[in-house]
mmCIF file of C-alpha atoms in Angstrom:
data_model
loop_
_atom_site.group_PDB
_atom_site.id
_atom_site.type_symbol
_atom_site.label_atom_id
_atom_site.label_comp_id
_atom_site.label_asym_id
_atom_site.label_seq_id
_atom_site.Cartn_x
_atom_site.Cartn_y
_atom_site.Cartn_z
ATOM 1 C CA ILE A 15 17.159 28.866 -19.830
ATOM 2 C CA GLY A 16 16.642 32.152 -18.298
ATOM 3 C CA THR A 17 14.434 33.479 -21.123
ATOM 4 C CA ALA A 18 12.782 29.714 -20.976
ATOM 5 C CA ALA A 19 11.644 30.435 -17.744
ATOM 6 C CA HIS A 20 10.578 33.792 -18.085
ATOM 7 C CA VAL A 21 8.175 32.262 -21.281
ATOM 8 C CA LEU A 22 6.893 29.798 -19.569
ATOM 9 C CA GLY A 23 5.666 31.211 -16.063
ATOM 10 C CA ALA A 24 6.818 31.392 -12.750
ATOM 11 C CA GLU A 25 4.999 27.867 -11.443
ATOM 12 C CA PRO A 26 5.527 24.751 -12.545
ATOM 13 C CA PRO A 27 3.080 23.295 -15.630
ATOM 14 C CA PRO A 28 1.169 20.685 -15.035
ATOM 15 C CA ARG A 29 3.106 17.381 -15.516
ATOM 16 C CA ASP A 30 0.532 16.495 -18.320
ATOM 17 C CA ARG A 31 1.460 19.538 -20.361
ATOM 18 C CA ARG A 32 4.650 17.286 -20.786
ATOM 19 C CA THR A 33 7.009 19.272 -22.603
ATOM 20 C CA ARG A 34 6.173 23.023 -20.942
ATOM 21 C CA HIS A 35 6.904 20.891 -17.445
ATOM 22 C CA TRP A 36 9.925 19.422 -19.154
ATOM 23 C CA LEU A 37 11.524 22.546 -20.491
ATOM 24 C CA TYR A 38 10.522 24.992 -16.933
ATOM 25 C CA SER A 39 12.370 21.166 -14.832
ATOM 26 C CA LEU A 40 15.396 22.686 -16.812
ATOM 27 C CA THR A 41 15.505 26.062 -14.805
ATOM 28 C CA LYS A 42 15.416 23.539 -11.859
ATOM 29 C CA VAL A 43 18.774 21.406 -12.541
ATOM 30 C CA HIS A 44 20.462 19.695 -8.925
ATOM 31 C CA ASP A 45 17.576 21.931 -6.641
ATOM 32 C CA SER A 46 15.685 19.511 -5.095
ATOM 33 C CA VAL A 47 13.241 21.769 -3.612
ATOM 34 C CA ALA A 48 12.017 22.943 -5.905
ATOM 35 C CA MET A 49 11.393 19.707 -7.995
ATOM 36 C CA VAL A 50 9.691 18.558 -4.724
ATOM 37 C CA ASP A 51 7.260 21.353 -5.984
ATOM 38 C CA LEU A 52 7.434 19.497 -9.564
ATOM 39 C CA ASP A 53 6.298 17.094 -8.232
ATOM 40 C CA VAL A 54 7.783 14.673 -10.023
ATOM 41 C CA PRO A 55 11.228 11.856 -9.570
ATOM 42 C CA TRP A 56 13.718 11.788 -11.168
ATOM 43 C CA TRP A 57 12.647 9.137 -13.178
ATOM 44 C CA THR A 58 11.739 9.838 -17.377
ATOM 45 C CA TYR A 59 8.455 10.580 -17.274
ATOM 46 C CA ARG A 60 6.869 7.575 -18.995
ATOM 47 C CA ALA A 61 7.792 5.965 -15.362
ATOM 48 C CA VAL A 62 6.167 8.712 -13.140
ATOM 49 C CA ASP A 63 2.840 7.951 -15.244
ATOM 50 C CA GLU A 64 2.510 3.973 -15.208
ATOM 51 C CA VAL A 65 4.265 3.534 -11.299
ATOM 52 C CA GLU A 66 1.583 6.628 -10.829
ATOM 53 C CA ARG A 67 -1.193 4.810 -12.308
ATOM 54 C CA TRP A 68 0.348 1.538 -10.827
ATOM 55 C CA LEU A 69 0.249 3.072 -6.883
ATOM 56 C CA GLY A 70 -3.166 4.516 -7.426
ATOM 57 C CA ALA A 71 -4.851 1.118 -8.853
ATOM 58 C CA ARG A 72 -4.048 -1.207 -5.714
ATOM 59 C CA PRO A 73 -6.494 -2.258 -3.338
ATOM 60 C CA HIS A 74 -4.040 -1.135 -0.233
ATOM 61 C CA PRO A 75 -1.538 1.854 -0.066
ATOM 62 C CA ALA A 76 1.880 0.110 -1.150
ATOM 63 C CA HIS A 77 5.273 0.350 1.394
ATOM 64 C CA VAL A 78 8.024 1.125 -0.318
ATOM 65 C CA PHE A 79 11.698 0.709 -0.165
ATOM 66 C CA GLU A 80 13.829 3.352 -1.600
ATOM 67 C CA TYR A 81 17.461 3.234 -2.345
ATOM 68 C CA GLY A 82 18.050 6.292 -3.119
ATOM 69 C CA SER A 83 16.771 9.981 -1.223
ATOM 70 C CA GLY A 84 15.053 12.771 -3.357
ATOM 71 C CA ALA A 85 12.586 14.430 -4.868
ATOM 72 C CA SER A 86 11.059 10.992 -5.128
ATOM 73 C CA THR A 87 11.120 10.545 -2.047
ATOM 74 C CA VAL A 88 8.315 13.337 -0.827
ATOM 75 C CA TRP A 89 6.625 11.937 -4.420
ATOM 76 C CA LEU A 90 6.244 8.545 -2.905
ATOM 77 C CA ALA A 91 4.913 9.368 0.686
ATOM 78 C CA ARG A 92 2.139 11.626 -1.258
ATOM 79 C CA ARG A 93 0.334 8.133 -2.698
ATOM 80 C CA SER A 94 2.328 5.736 -0.592
ATOM 81 C CA ALA A 95 1.588 4.091 3.002
ATOM 82 C CA SER A 96 5.001 4.090 4.400
ATOM 83 C CA VAL A 97 8.141 4.678 2.966
ATOM 84 C CA THR A 98 12.133 3.745 4.171
ATOM 85 C CA SER A 99 14.621 5.577 2.351
ATOM 86 C CA VAL A 100 18.453 5.323 2.570
ATOM 87 C CA GLU A 101 21.105 7.846 1.060
ATOM 88 C CA HIS A 102 24.799 7.443 1.245
ATOM 89 C CA HIS A 103 25.488 11.423 1.302
ATOM 90 C CA GLU A 104 25.320 12.315 4.478
ATOM 91 C CA GLY A 105 25.316 15.771 3.543
ATOM 92 C CA PHE A 106 22.610 15.322 0.959
ATOM 93 C CA ALA A 107 20.806 13.106 3.689
ATOM 94 C CA GLY A 108 20.891 16.528 5.834
ATOM 95 C CA LEU A 109 19.272 18.521 3.579
ATOM 96 C CA MET A 110 16.568 15.731 2.554
ATOM 97 C CA GLY A 111 15.679 15.694 7.006
ATOM 98 C CA ASP A 112 14.629 19.498 6.199
ATOM 99 C CA LEU A 113 12.538 18.966 3.714
ATOM 100 C CA LEU A 114 11.056 15.537 4.992
ATOM 101 C CA ALA A 115 10.242 17.167 8.563
ATOM 102 C CA SER A 116 7.112 17.253 8.293
ATOM 103 C CA VAL A 117 6.166 14.341 6.726
ATOM 104 C CA ASP A 118 5.016 11.680 8.797
ATOM 105 C CA ASN A 119 5.004 8.624 7.109
ATOM 106 C CA VAL A 120 8.836 8.629 5.944
ATOM 107 C CA THR A 121 11.864 6.900 7.687
ATOM 108 C CA LEU A 122 15.311 7.870 6.451
ATOM 109 C CA LEU A 123 18.426 5.984 6.958
ATOM 110 C CA VAL A 124 22.043 7.669 6.354
ATOM 111 C CA ARG A 125 24.541 4.963 5.942
ATOM 112 C CA PRO A 126 27.617 6.481 4.182
ATOM 113 C CA PRO A 127 30.523 3.767 2.583
ATOM 114 C CA THR A 128 33.120 2.733 4.792
ATOM 115 C CA PRO A 129 36.825 2.831 3.428
ATOM 116 C CA ALA A 130 38.203 -0.422 2.597
ATOM 117 C CA ARG A 131 40.901 -1.544 0.413
ATOM 118 C CA GLU A 132 38.818 -4.224 -0.690
ATOM 119 C CA PRO A 133 35.152 -3.173 -0.733
ATOM 120 C CA THR A 134 32.735 -6.512 -0.093
ATOM 121 C CA VAL A 135 30.492 -4.012 -2.088
ATOM 122 C CA PRO A 136 31.880 -1.735 -4.386
ATOM 123 C CA SER A 137 30.191 1.075 -6.192
ATOM 124 C CA ALA A 138 31.294 1.449 -10.099
ATOM 125 C CA LYS A 139 30.781 5.230 -10.142
ATOM 126 C CA GLU A 140 33.401 7.250 -10.807
ATOM 127 C CA GLY A 141 35.160 8.898 -7.466
ATOM 128 C CA TYR A 142 33.605 5.731 -5.190
ATOM 129 C CA ALA A 143 37.064 3.416 -5.547
ATOM 130 C CA GLY A 144 37.938 1.951 -2.160
ATOM 131 C CA LEU A 145 34.053 2.726 -0.658
ATOM 132 C CA ASP A 146 32.495 -0.132 0.729
ATOM 133 C CA PHE A 147 28.587 0.062 0.773
ATOM 134 C CA ALA A 148 27.654 -2.800 2.324
ATOM 135 C CA ALA A 149 25.910 -1.275 5.642
ATOM 136 C CA TYR A 150 24.020 0.942 2.699
ATOM 137 C CA VAL A 151 22.693 -2.029 0.383
ATOM 138 C CA ASP A 152 22.143 -4.153 3.697
ATOM 139 C CA ALA A 153 19.590 -0.640 5.164
ATOM 140 C CA MET A 154 16.760 -3.118 3.454
ATOM 141 C CA ASP A 155 17.257 -5.561 6.212
ATOM 142 C CA GLU A 156 16.679 -3.256 8.832
ATOM 143 C CA THR A 157 12.943 -3.219 8.477
ATOM 144 C CA ASP A 158 10.443 -6.019 8.380
ATOM 145 C CA GLY A 159 8.182 -7.740 6.091
ATOM 146 C CA GLU A 160 7.495 -7.535 2.363
ATOM 147 C CA PHE A 161 7.954 -4.417 0.228
ATOM 148 C CA ASP A 162 5.224 -3.445 -2.762
ATOM 149 C CA LEU A 163 7.512 -1.473 -4.777
ATOM 150 C CA VAL A 164 11.236 -1.001 -4.467
ATOM 151 C CA VAL A 165 13.523 1.536 -6.036
ATOM 152 C CA VAL A 166 17.217 1.287 -7.205
ATOM 153 C CA ASP A 167 18.694 4.991 -7.740
ATOM 154 C CA GLY A 168 21.402 5.344 -5.585
ATOM 155 C CA ARG A 169 24.762 3.560 -5.117
ATOM 156 C CA ALA A 170 26.028 0.250 -5.825
ATOM 157 C CA ARG A 171 22.450 -0.699 -7.686
ATOM 158 C CA GLU A 172 23.320 -4.360 -8.794
ATOM 159 C CA HIS A 173 23.766 -5.370 -5.569
ATOM 160 C CA CYS A 174 20.667 -3.527 -4.354
ATOM 161 C CA LEU A 175 18.551 -5.317 -7.214
ATOM 162 C CA GLU A 176 20.130 -8.401 -6.013
ATOM 163 C CA ARG A 177 19.126 -7.273 -1.926
ATOM 164 C CA ALA A 178 16.036 -6.721 -2.959
ATOM 165 C CA LEU A 179 14.165 -9.168 -5.287
ATOM 166 C CA PRO A 180 13.860 -11.713 -1.478
ATOM 167 C CA ARG A 181 12.121 -8.814 -0.389
ATOM 168 C CA LEU A 182 9.685 -7.855 -2.730
ATOM 169 C CA ALA A 183 6.088 -8.195 -2.657
ATOM 170 C CA PRO A 184 5.012 -11.491 -5.115
ATOM 171 C CA ASP A 185 2.820 -8.786 -7.459
ATOM 172 C CA GLY A 186 5.377 -6.201 -6.567
ATOM 173 C CA LEU A 187 7.262 -3.587 -8.561
ATOM 174 C CA ILE A 188 11.215 -2.684 -8.742
ATOM 175 C CA VAL A 189 11.792 1.052 -10.484
ATOM 176 C CA PHE A 190 15.442 0.457 -11.979
ATOM 177 C CA ASP A 191 16.744 4.257 -13.338
ATOM 178 C CA ASN A 192 19.496 4.332 -15.956
ATOM 179 C CA THR A 193 19.086 1.526 -17.401
ATOM 180 C CA ARG A 194 20.832 2.278 -20.789
ATOM 181 C CA ARG A 195 24.346 1.774 -18.373
ATOM 182 C CA ARG A 196 25.626 -1.920 -19.639
ATOM 183 C CA ARG A 197 26.790 -2.520 -16.247
ATOM 184 C CA TYR A 198 22.932 -2.339 -14.715
ATOM 185 C CA ARG A 199 22.272 -4.109 -18.078
ATOM 186 C CA ASN A 200 24.018 -7.432 -17.373
ATOM 187 C CA ALA A 201 22.422 -6.790 -13.849
ATOM 188 C CA ILE A 202 19.052 -6.433 -14.994
ATOM 189 C CA GLU A 203 19.248 -9.259 -17.648
ATOM 190 C CA ALA A 204 21.008 -12.192 -15.469
ATOM 191 C CA ALA A 205 18.431 -11.429 -12.694
ATOM 192 C CA PRO A 206 15.333 -13.374 -12.588
ATOM 193 C CA VAL A 207 12.845 -10.603 -13.612
ATOM 194 C CA MET A 208 10.311 -8.708 -16.265
ATOM 195 C CA GLU A 209 11.638 -5.660 -17.494
ATOM 196 C CA HIS A 210 9.650 -2.730 -18.764
ATOM 197 C CA ARG A 211 12.064 -0.557 -20.911
ATOM 198 C CA LEU A 212 10.494 3.345 -20.672
ATOM 199 C CA PRO A 213 12.657 5.609 -22.604
ATOM 200 C CA GLY A 214 12.340 9.320 -23.075
ATOM 201 C CA LEU A 215 12.541 12.701 -21.520
ATOM 202 C CA THR A 216 13.743 12.779 -17.687
ATOM 203 C CA PRO A 217 12.681 16.151 -15.343
ATOM 204 C CA THR A 218 15.950 18.573 -15.373
ATOM 205 C CA LEU A 219 17.886 15.817 -17.994
ATOM 206 C CA PRO A 220 18.664 17.821 -21.435
ATOM 207 C CA TYR A 221 19.070 14.328 -22.943
ATOM 208 C CA PRO A 222 16.797 11.315 -23.067
ATOM 209 C CA ASP A 223 17.348 8.585 -20.218
ATOM 210 C CA GLN A 224 15.807 4.630 -19.425
ATOM 211 C CA THR A 225 14.001 3.386 -16.871
ATOM 212 C CA SER A 226 12.929 0.541 -16.731
ATOM 213 C CA LEU A 227 9.799 -1.399 -14.090
ATOM 214 C CA LEU A 228 10.763 -4.949 -12.807
ATOM 215 C CA ARG A 229 8.657 -7.629 -12.014
ATOM 216 C CA HIS A 230 9.034 -11.340 -10.725
ATOM 217 C CA ALA A 231 9.549 -13.404 -13.616
#
């Protein structure tokens, strides 16, 4: 990777130079500041392109809710009227708070999980057993009105999808990441949605993945 970075240069290639941009991103794994400089969310490139076109074609800037903060928060703020993002990890939220200090259309909520013998909203991710993400999922209810765009890219995603659908505008869009995973496939297939799957390269990932765009059925 160090050799690739030397060949590609110090500045990020433009995103439309897809392979070069992706190769450059491989030198920036787990670096949220670098991802902000790359101006990409951590979704497949095809999904990034599609969502950017969708946001740009709207008659009014979108109001966004995001489960799981990161480089996508800044990317969305640059292209939307407002972004409300909820983060479960307090340490990462501190980093994001620094990145977002000069971004005036983002509200960052920090809702860590609570220990529970029988969580009402569990996460199936390894290492999260015995933690309840109810406050994290419920954070959407702290903001009134409909959302034009909802991003589901954090913890307890099956529950986040269920919570998001009643709050999604009639012509709204849900970005659901990593949708090759069986538990996410089950949740999507059980929901009243139309799905557009967008597999392919993802910034910083050395293997293909899949992001889905969901609309009301």
